[in-house]
Coordinates of C-alpha atoms in Angstrom, one line a residue:
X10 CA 19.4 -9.2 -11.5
X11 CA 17.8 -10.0 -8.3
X12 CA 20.2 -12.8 -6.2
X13 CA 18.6 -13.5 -3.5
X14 CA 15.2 -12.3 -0.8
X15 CA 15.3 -12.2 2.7
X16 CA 11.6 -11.5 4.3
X17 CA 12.7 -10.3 8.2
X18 CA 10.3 -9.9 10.5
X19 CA 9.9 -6.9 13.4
X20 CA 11.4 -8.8 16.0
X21 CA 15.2 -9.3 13.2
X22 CA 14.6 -12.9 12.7
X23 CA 15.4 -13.9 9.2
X24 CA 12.7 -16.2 9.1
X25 CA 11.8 -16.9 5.1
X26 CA 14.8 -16.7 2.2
X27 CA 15.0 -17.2 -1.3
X28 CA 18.2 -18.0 -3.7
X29 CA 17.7 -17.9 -7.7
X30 CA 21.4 -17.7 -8.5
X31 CA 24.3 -18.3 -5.9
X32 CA 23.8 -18.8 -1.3
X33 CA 23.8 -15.4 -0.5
X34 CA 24.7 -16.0 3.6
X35 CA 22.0 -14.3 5.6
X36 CA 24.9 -12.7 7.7
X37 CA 24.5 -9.9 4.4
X38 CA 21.2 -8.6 6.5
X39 CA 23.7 -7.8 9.4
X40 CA 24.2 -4.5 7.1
X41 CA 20.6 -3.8 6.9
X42 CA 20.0 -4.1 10.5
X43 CA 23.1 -1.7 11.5
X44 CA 21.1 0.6 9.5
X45 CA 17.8 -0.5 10.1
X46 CA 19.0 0.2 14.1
X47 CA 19.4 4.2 13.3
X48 CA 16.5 4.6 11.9
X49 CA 13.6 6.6 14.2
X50 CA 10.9 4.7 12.2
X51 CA 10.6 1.7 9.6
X52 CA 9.2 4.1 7.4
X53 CA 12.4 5.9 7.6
X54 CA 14.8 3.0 6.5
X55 CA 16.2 4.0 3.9
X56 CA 15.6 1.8 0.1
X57 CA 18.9 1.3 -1.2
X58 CA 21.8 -0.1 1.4
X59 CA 24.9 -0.2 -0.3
X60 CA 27.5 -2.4 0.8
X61 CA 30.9 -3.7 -0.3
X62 CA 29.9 -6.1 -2.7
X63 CA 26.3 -6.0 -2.7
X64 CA 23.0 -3.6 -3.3
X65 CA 20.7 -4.8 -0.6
X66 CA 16.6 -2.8 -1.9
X67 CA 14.2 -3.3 0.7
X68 CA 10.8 -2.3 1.3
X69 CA 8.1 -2.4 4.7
X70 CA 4.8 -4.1 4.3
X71 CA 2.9 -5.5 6.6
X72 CA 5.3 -5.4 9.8
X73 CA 7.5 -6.9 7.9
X74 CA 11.0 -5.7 5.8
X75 CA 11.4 -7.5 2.3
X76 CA 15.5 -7.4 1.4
X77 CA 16.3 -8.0 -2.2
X78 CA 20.2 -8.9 -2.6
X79 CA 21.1 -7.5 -6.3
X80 CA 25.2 -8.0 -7.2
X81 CA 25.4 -5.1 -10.0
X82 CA 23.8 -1.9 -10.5
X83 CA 19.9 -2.4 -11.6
X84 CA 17.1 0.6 -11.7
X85 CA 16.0 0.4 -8.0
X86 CA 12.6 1.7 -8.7
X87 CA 12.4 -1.3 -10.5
X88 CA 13.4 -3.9 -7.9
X89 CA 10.8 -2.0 -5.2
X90 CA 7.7 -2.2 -7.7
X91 CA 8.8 -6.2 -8.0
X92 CA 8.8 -6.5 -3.8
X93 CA 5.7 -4.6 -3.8
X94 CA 3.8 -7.2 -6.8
X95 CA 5.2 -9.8 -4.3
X96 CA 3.1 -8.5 -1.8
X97 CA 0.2 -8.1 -4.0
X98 CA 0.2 -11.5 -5.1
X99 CA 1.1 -13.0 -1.3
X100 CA -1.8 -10.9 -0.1
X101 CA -4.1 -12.1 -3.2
X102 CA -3.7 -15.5 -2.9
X103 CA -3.7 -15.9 1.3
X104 CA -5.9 -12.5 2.0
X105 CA -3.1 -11.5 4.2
X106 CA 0.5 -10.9 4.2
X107 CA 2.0 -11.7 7.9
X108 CA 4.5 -13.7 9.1
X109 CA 2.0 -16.8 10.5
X110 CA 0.4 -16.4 7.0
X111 CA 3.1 -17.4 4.9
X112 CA 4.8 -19.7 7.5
X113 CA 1.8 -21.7 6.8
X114 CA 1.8 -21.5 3.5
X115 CA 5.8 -22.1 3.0
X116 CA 5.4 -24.5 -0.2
X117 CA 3.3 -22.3 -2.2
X118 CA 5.3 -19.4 -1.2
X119 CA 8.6 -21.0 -3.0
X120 CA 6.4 -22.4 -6.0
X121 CA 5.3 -18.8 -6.4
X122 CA 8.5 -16.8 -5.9
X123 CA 10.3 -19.6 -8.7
X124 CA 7.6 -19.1 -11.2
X125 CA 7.7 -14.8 -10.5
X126 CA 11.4 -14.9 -11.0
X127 CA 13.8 -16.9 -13.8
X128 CA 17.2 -16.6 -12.8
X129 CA 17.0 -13.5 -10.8
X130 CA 14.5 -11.5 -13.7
X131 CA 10.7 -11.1 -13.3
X132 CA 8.9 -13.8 -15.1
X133 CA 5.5 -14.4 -14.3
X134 CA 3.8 -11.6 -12.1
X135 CA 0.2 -11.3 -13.5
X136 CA -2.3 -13.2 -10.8
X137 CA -4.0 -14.7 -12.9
X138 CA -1.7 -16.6 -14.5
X139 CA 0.1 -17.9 -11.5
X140 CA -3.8 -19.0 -10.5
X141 CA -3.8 -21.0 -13.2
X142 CA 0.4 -22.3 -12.8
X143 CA -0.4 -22.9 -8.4
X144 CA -3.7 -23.6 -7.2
X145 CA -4.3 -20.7 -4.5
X146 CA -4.4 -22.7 -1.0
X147 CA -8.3 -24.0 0.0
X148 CA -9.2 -26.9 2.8
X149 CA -10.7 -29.4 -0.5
X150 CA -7.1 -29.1 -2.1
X151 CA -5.4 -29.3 1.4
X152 CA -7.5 -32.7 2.0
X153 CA -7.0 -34.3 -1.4
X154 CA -3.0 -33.3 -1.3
X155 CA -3.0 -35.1 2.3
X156 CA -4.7 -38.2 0.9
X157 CA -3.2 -38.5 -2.2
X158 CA 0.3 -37.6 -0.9
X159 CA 0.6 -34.7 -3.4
X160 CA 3.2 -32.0 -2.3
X161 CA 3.1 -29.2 -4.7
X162 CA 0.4 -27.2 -6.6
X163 CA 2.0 -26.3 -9.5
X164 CA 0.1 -27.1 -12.6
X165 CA 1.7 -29.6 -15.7
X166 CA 0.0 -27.3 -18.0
X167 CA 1.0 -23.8 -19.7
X168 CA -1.3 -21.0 -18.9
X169 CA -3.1 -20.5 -21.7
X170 CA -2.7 -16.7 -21.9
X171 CA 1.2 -17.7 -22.1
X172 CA 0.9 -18.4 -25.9
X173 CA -1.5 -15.3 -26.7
X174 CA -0.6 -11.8 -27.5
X175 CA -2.8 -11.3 -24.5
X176 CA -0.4 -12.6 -22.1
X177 CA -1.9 -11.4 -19.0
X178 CA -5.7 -12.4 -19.5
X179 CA -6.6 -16.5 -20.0
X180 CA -8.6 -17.8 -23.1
X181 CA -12.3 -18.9 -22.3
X182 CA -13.5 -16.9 -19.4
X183 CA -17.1 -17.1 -19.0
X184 CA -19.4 -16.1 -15.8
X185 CA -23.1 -15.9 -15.2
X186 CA -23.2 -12.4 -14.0
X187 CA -20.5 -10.3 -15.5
X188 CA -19.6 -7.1 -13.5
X189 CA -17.0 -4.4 -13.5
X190 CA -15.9 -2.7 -10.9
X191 CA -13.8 0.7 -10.3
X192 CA -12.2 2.0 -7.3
X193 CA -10.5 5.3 -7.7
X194 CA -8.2 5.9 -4.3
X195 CA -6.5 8.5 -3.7
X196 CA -4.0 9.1 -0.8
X197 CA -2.9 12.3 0.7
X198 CA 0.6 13.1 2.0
X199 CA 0.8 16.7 3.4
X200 CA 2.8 18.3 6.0
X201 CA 1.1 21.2 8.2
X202 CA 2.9 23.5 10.1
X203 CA 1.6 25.0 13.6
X204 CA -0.6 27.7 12.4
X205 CA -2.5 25.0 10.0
X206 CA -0.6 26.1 6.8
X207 CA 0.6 23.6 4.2
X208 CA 4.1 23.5 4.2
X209 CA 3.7 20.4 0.9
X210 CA 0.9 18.8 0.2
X211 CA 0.6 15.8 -2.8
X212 CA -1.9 13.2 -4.2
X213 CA -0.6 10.0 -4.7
X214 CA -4.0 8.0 -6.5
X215 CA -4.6 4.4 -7.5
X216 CA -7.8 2.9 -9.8
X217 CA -8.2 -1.1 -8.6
X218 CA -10.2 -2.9 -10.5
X219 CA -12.0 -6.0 -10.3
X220 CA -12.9 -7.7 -13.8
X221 CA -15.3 -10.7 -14.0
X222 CA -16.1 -10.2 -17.6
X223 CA -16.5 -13.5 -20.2
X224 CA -14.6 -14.1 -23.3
X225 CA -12.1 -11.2 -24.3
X226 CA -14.0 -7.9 -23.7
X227 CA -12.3 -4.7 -24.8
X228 CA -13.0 -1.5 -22.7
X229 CA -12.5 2.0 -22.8
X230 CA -12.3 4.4 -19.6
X231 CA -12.6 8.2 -20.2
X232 CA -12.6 10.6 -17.4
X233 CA -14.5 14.4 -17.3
X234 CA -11.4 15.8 -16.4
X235 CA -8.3 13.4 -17.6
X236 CA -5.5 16.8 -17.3
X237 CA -5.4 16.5 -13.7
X238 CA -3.6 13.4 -13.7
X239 CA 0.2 13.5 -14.0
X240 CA 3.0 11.3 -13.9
X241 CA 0.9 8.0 -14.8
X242 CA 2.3 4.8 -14.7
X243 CA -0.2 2.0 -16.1
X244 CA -0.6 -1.8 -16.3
X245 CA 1.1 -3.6 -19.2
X246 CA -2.6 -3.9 -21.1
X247 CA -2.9 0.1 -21.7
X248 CA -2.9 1.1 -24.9
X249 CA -0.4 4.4 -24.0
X250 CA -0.9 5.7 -27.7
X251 CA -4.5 5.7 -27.0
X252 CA -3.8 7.7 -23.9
X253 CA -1.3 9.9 -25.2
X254 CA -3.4 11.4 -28.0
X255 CA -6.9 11.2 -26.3
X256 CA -6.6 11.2 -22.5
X257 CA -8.7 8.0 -22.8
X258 CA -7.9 4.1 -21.0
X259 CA -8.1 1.5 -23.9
X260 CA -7.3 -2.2 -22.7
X261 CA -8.1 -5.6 -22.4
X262 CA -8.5 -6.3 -19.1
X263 CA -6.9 -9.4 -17.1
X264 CA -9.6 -11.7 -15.4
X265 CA -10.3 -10.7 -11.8
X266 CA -8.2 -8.0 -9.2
X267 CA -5.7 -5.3 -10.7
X268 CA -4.2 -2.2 -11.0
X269 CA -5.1 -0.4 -13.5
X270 CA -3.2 2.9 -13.2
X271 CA -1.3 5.0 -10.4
X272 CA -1.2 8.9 -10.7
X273 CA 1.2 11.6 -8.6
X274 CA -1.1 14.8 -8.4
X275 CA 1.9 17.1 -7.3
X276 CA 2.7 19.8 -5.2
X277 CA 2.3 22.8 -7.9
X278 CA -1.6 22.1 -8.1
X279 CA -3.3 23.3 -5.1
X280 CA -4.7 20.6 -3.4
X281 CA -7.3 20.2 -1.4
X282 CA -6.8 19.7 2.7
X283 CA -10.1 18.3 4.1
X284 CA -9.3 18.7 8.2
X285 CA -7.9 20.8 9.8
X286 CA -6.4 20.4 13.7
X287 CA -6.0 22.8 16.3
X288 CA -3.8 21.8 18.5
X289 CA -1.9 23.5 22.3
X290 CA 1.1 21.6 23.5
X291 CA 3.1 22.8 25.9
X292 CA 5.8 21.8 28.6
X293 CA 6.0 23.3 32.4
X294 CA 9.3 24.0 34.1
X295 CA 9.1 21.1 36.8
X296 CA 7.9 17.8 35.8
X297 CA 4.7 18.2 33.6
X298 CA 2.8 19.8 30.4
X299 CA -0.7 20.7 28.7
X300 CA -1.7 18.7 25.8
X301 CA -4.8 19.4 24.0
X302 CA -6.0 18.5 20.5
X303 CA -9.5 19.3 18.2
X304 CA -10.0 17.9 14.8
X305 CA -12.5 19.3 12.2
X306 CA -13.7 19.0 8.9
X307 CA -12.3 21.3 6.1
X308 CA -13.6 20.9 2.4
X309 CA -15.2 17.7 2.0
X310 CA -17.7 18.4 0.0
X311 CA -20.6 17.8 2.9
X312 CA -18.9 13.7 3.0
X313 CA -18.3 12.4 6.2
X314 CA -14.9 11.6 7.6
X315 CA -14.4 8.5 9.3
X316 CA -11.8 5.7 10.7
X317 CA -10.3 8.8 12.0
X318 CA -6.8 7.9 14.3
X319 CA -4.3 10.2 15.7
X320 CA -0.8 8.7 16.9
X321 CA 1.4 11.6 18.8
X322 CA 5.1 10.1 19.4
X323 CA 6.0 11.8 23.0
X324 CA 9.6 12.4 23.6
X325 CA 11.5 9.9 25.5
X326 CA 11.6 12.5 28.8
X327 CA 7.8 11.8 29.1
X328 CA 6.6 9.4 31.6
X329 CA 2.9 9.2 31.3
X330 CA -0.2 11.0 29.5
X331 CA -3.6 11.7 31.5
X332 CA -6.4 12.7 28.9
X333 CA -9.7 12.6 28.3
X334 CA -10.9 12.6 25.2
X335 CA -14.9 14.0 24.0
X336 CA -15.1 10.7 21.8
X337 CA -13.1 7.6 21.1
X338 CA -10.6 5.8 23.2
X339 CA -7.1 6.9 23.9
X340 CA -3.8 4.5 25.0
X341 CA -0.2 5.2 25.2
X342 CA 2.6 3.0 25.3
X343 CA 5.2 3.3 28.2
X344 CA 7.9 2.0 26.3
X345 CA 7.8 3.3 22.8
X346 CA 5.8 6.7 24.0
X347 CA 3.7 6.7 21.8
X348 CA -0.4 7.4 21.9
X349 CA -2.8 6.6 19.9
X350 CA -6.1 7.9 19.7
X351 CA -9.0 6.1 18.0
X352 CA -11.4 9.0 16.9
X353 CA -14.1 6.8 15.1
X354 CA -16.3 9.4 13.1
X355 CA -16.4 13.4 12.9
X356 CA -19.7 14.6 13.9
X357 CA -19.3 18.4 12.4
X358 CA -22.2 19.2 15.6
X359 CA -19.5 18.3 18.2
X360 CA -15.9 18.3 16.9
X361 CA -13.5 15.3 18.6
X362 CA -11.3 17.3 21.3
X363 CA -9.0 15.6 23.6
X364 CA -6.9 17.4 26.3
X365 CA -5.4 16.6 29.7
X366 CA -1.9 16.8 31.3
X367 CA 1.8 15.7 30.7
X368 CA 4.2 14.0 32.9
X369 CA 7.7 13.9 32.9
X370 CA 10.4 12.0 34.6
X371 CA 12.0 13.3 37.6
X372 CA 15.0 15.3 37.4
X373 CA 14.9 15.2 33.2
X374 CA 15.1 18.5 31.2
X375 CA 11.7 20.0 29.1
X376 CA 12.0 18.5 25.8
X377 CA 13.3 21.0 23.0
X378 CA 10.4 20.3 20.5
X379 CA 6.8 19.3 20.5
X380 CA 6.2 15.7 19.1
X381 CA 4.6 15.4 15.7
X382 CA 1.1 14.7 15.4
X383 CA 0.4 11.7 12.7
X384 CA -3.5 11.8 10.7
X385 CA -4.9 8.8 9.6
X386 CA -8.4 8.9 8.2
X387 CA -10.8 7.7 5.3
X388 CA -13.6 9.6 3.3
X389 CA -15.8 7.4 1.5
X390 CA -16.9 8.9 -2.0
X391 CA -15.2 11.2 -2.5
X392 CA -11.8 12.0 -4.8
X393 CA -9.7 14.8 -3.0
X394 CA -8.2 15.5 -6.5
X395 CA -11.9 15.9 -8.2
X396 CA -10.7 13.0 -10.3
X397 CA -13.7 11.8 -12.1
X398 CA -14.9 8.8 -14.3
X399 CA -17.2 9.9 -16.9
X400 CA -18.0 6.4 -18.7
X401 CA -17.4 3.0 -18.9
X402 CA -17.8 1.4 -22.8
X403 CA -17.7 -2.2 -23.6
X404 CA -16.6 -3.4 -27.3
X405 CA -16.0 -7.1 -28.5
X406 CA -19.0 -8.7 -26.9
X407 CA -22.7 -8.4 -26.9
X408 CA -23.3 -8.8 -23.3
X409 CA -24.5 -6.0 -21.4
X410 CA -22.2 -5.4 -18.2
X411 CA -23.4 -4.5 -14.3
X412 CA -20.8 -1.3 -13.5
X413 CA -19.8 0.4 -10.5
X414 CA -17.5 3.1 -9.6
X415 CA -16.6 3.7 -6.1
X416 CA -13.8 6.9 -4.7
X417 CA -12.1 7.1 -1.5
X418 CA -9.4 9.4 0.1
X419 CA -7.4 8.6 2.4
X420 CA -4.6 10.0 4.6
X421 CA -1.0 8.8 3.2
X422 CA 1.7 10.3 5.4
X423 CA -0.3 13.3 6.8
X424 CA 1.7 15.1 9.5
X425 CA 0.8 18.4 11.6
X426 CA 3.7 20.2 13.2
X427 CA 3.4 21.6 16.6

C-alpha cells in the first residue's frame, strides 16, 4: 500500500526517507513542492497530489510535511490517520516531534517505522507494544549500548499482547498506585463574519487517556448526555455493539497514553461561540490605515480564557504596523507580514484592545480586502459542546482506582472576517 515516506522539513530539504517496497527517487517530492509553492499556507496544501504514476498523501505536523508515496488507489483517510499515529508514536517516545529530535534519534526512528509497517501495510501501531519491541531512548540505555557496542533496540522477544485476543494491552501489568485519567478536548473551528455572526461553526472533540491500571481491568464510560456526540470514530478496544445499543464506552484499556474516541459535533447543532471580537480596520488613500482590535468573553460559563493569541496576515502592500496594545506583547514580521499578538489572559474588568496605525509602501495601491484575523485560545474546564462524563466503573479487579476527569476547549481553525 504505502511505498515509500519522505519527512521534508520547512526550509524543502528531504532530510529523513523510508522505502518498504521498491527506491522511490526523492526527485517524486519535486511534484509536492510545485504544489506545495502555490499554496498561501501549509495548512492549505492540499492531501492528495496526484501524479503520473504515483498518489503522493501528506500531512503538516510540527513544521514539518510527512509525504506518503502509494502506487495504486488506497482510502486516503486511511493513509493520513497512519502519518498522523506516526506522529503520535514519534512524539510519545521522544516528547517531541522536530526535525533535531529525530535526527538524533535516526536508529530508532527506522526500527520503529519497520516494525509499524510490513511491506507497505500497518502492522504494529499500538505504543505499547512497540515499548516493549524498541526500548524508548534514555541516557542508561544510551551508556550501556556505547559500552557494549550494541546498535539497535529492538527486542528478541514477542510482545506478549501479540499472542492474546488482547492485542493492544501487555499480560502482567502491575503498579503501586493505579490511576485513571480522562481528558475530554474539544476544538473549535468557526468562521465569523464582520458583524460577529457565525457564518460555520463545528466541534471537532478528542478523550485522551492515560491508563496505569494492573492486571487486565475492564471499564465502562457513560456520559449524562451521550446523543450529542456524532460521527465517532473509536480505538480498536471499544466494544461498538456496546455503544450502539447503549450509548455507553465498554473496553479494555491498553497500558499507559491513548485515544480513546474522536467526535465531529457538526454544523446543524448550534454551537456555542465563547469570544467574541470587535474589530475596525481600515485603509487611507495615501500611504497608511487604522487598525484596532478588542476581544471579549462570550458564553463561558463564568471560566476564564487564557493562552489567548491573535495572528493578523497584512497584505503584502503593508510596510510596517505601529500599535499599542492594553495587555500582552505585539511583533510583526517584515517579510512574511504577519503580526502576532500574545494576549495572555482575558480579564472580563478590562477587555484586551490593541489599536494604532498602518503603513504602506510608497506609490502601492490600498489593498482590496481586509486581512483575516486568526483566534487561538484555551479554556480550561470547560467542554464547549456540554459533553459530560457521568461515571467511571471498574470490573475484573478488586482494586479500588484514583480517577480524574479534566475538559478543555480550544480554538481549532477560528477565523474572524473583517
Amino acid at each position: 500500500m504505502i511505498h515509500s515516506l519522505f519527512i521534508i522539513n520547512n526550509s524543502g530539504d528531504v532530510f529523513m526517507e523510508k522505502h518498504w517496497k521498491s527506491v522511490i527517487h526523492k526527485s517524486i517530492c519535486d511534484y509536492f513542492f510545485e504544489v506545495q509553492s502555490k499554496a498561501v499556507s501549509a495548512d492549505d496544501v492540499p492531501p492528495v497530489i496526484p501524479t503520473p504514476h504515483h498518489y503522493l498523501i501528506n500531512i503538516y505536523r510540527n513544521q514539518l510535511y510527512f509525504v506518503a508515496v502509494v502506487t495504486t488507489e488506497v482510502p486516503p483517510t486511511f493513509v493520513v490517520e497512519f502519518l498522523h499515529r506516526i506522529c503520535d508514536t514519534l512524539e510519545d517516545y521522544f516528547n517531541d516531534c522536530s526535525e533535531s529530535t529525530l535526527k538524533e534519534h535516526y536508529v530508532i526512528v527506522y526500527e520503529l517505522l519497520d516494525e509499524m509497517l510490513d511491506n507497505g501495510f500497518p502492522l504494529a501501531v499500538e505504543s505499547n507494544i512497540l515499548k516493549e519491541l524498541i526500548k524508548p531512548p534514555n541516557l542508561l540505555r544510551t551508556i550501556a549500548d556505547t559500552v557494549t557496542g550494541k546498535n539497535t533496540g529492538v527486542s528478541g522477544i514477542l510482545p506478549t499482547g501479540q499472542l492474546s485476543n488482547v492485542p493492544w494491552r501487555r499480560t502482567g501489568v502491575k503498579y503501586a498506585n493505579n490511576e485513571a485519567y480522562f481528558d475530554v478536548i474539544e476544538e473549535i473551528d468557526c468562521i465569523l463574519d464582520k458583524s460577529g455572526s457565525t457564518v460555520i461553526a463545528e466541534i471537532q472533540g478528542y478523550i485522551d487517556c492515560m491508563i496505569k491500571l494492573s492486571g487486565m481491568p475492564d471499564l465502562t464510560l457513560s456520559f449524562i448526555n451521550p446523543r450529542l456526540l456524532d460521527d465517532v470514530s473509536f480505538h480498536p478496544c471499544v466494544r461498538y455493539k456496546r455503544w450502539e445499543s447503549d450509548k455507553v464506552l465498554s473496553f479494555v484499556p491498553p497500558d499507559g497514553n491513548f485515544r480513546l474516541i474522536s467526535y465531529h459535533i457538526g454544523a446543524n447543532n448550534m454551537v456555542a461561540i465563547p469570544v467574541y471580537v470587535k474589530q475596525n480596520i481600515m485603509y487611507r488613500e495615501g500611504s497608511g490605515g487604522r487598525f484596532e482590535v478588542t476581544i471579549g468573553p462570550k458564553q463561558t460559563m463564568g471560566k476564564t480564557i487564557e493562552n489567548v493569541t491573535m495572528e493578523v496576515p497584512f497584505p503584502k502592500a503593508v510596510l510596517n504596523v505601529t500599535l499599542t496594545p492594553s495587555q500582552g506583547k505585539y511583533t510583526f514580521d517584515p517579510v512574511s507580514k504577519i503580526m502576532t499578538w500574545d494576549v495572555g489572559r482575558i480579564d472580563t474588568t478590562k477587555l484586551p484592545n490593541i489599536k494604532g496605525n498602518i503603513s504602506l509602501q510608497t506609490g502601492s495601491t490600498i489593498p482590496e480586502s481586509n486581512p483575516t484575523l486568526n483566534l487561538h485560545f484555551t479554556i480550561s474546564q470547560m467542554a464547549i459542546s456540554g459533553v459530560k462524563v457521568n461515571r467511571l466503573d471498574m470490573y475484573g479487579e478488586k482494586y479500588k482506582p484514583f480517577k480524574g476527569v479534566k475538559y478543555i476547549t480550544k480554538a481549532g481553525k477560528f477565523q474572524i472576517r473583517t
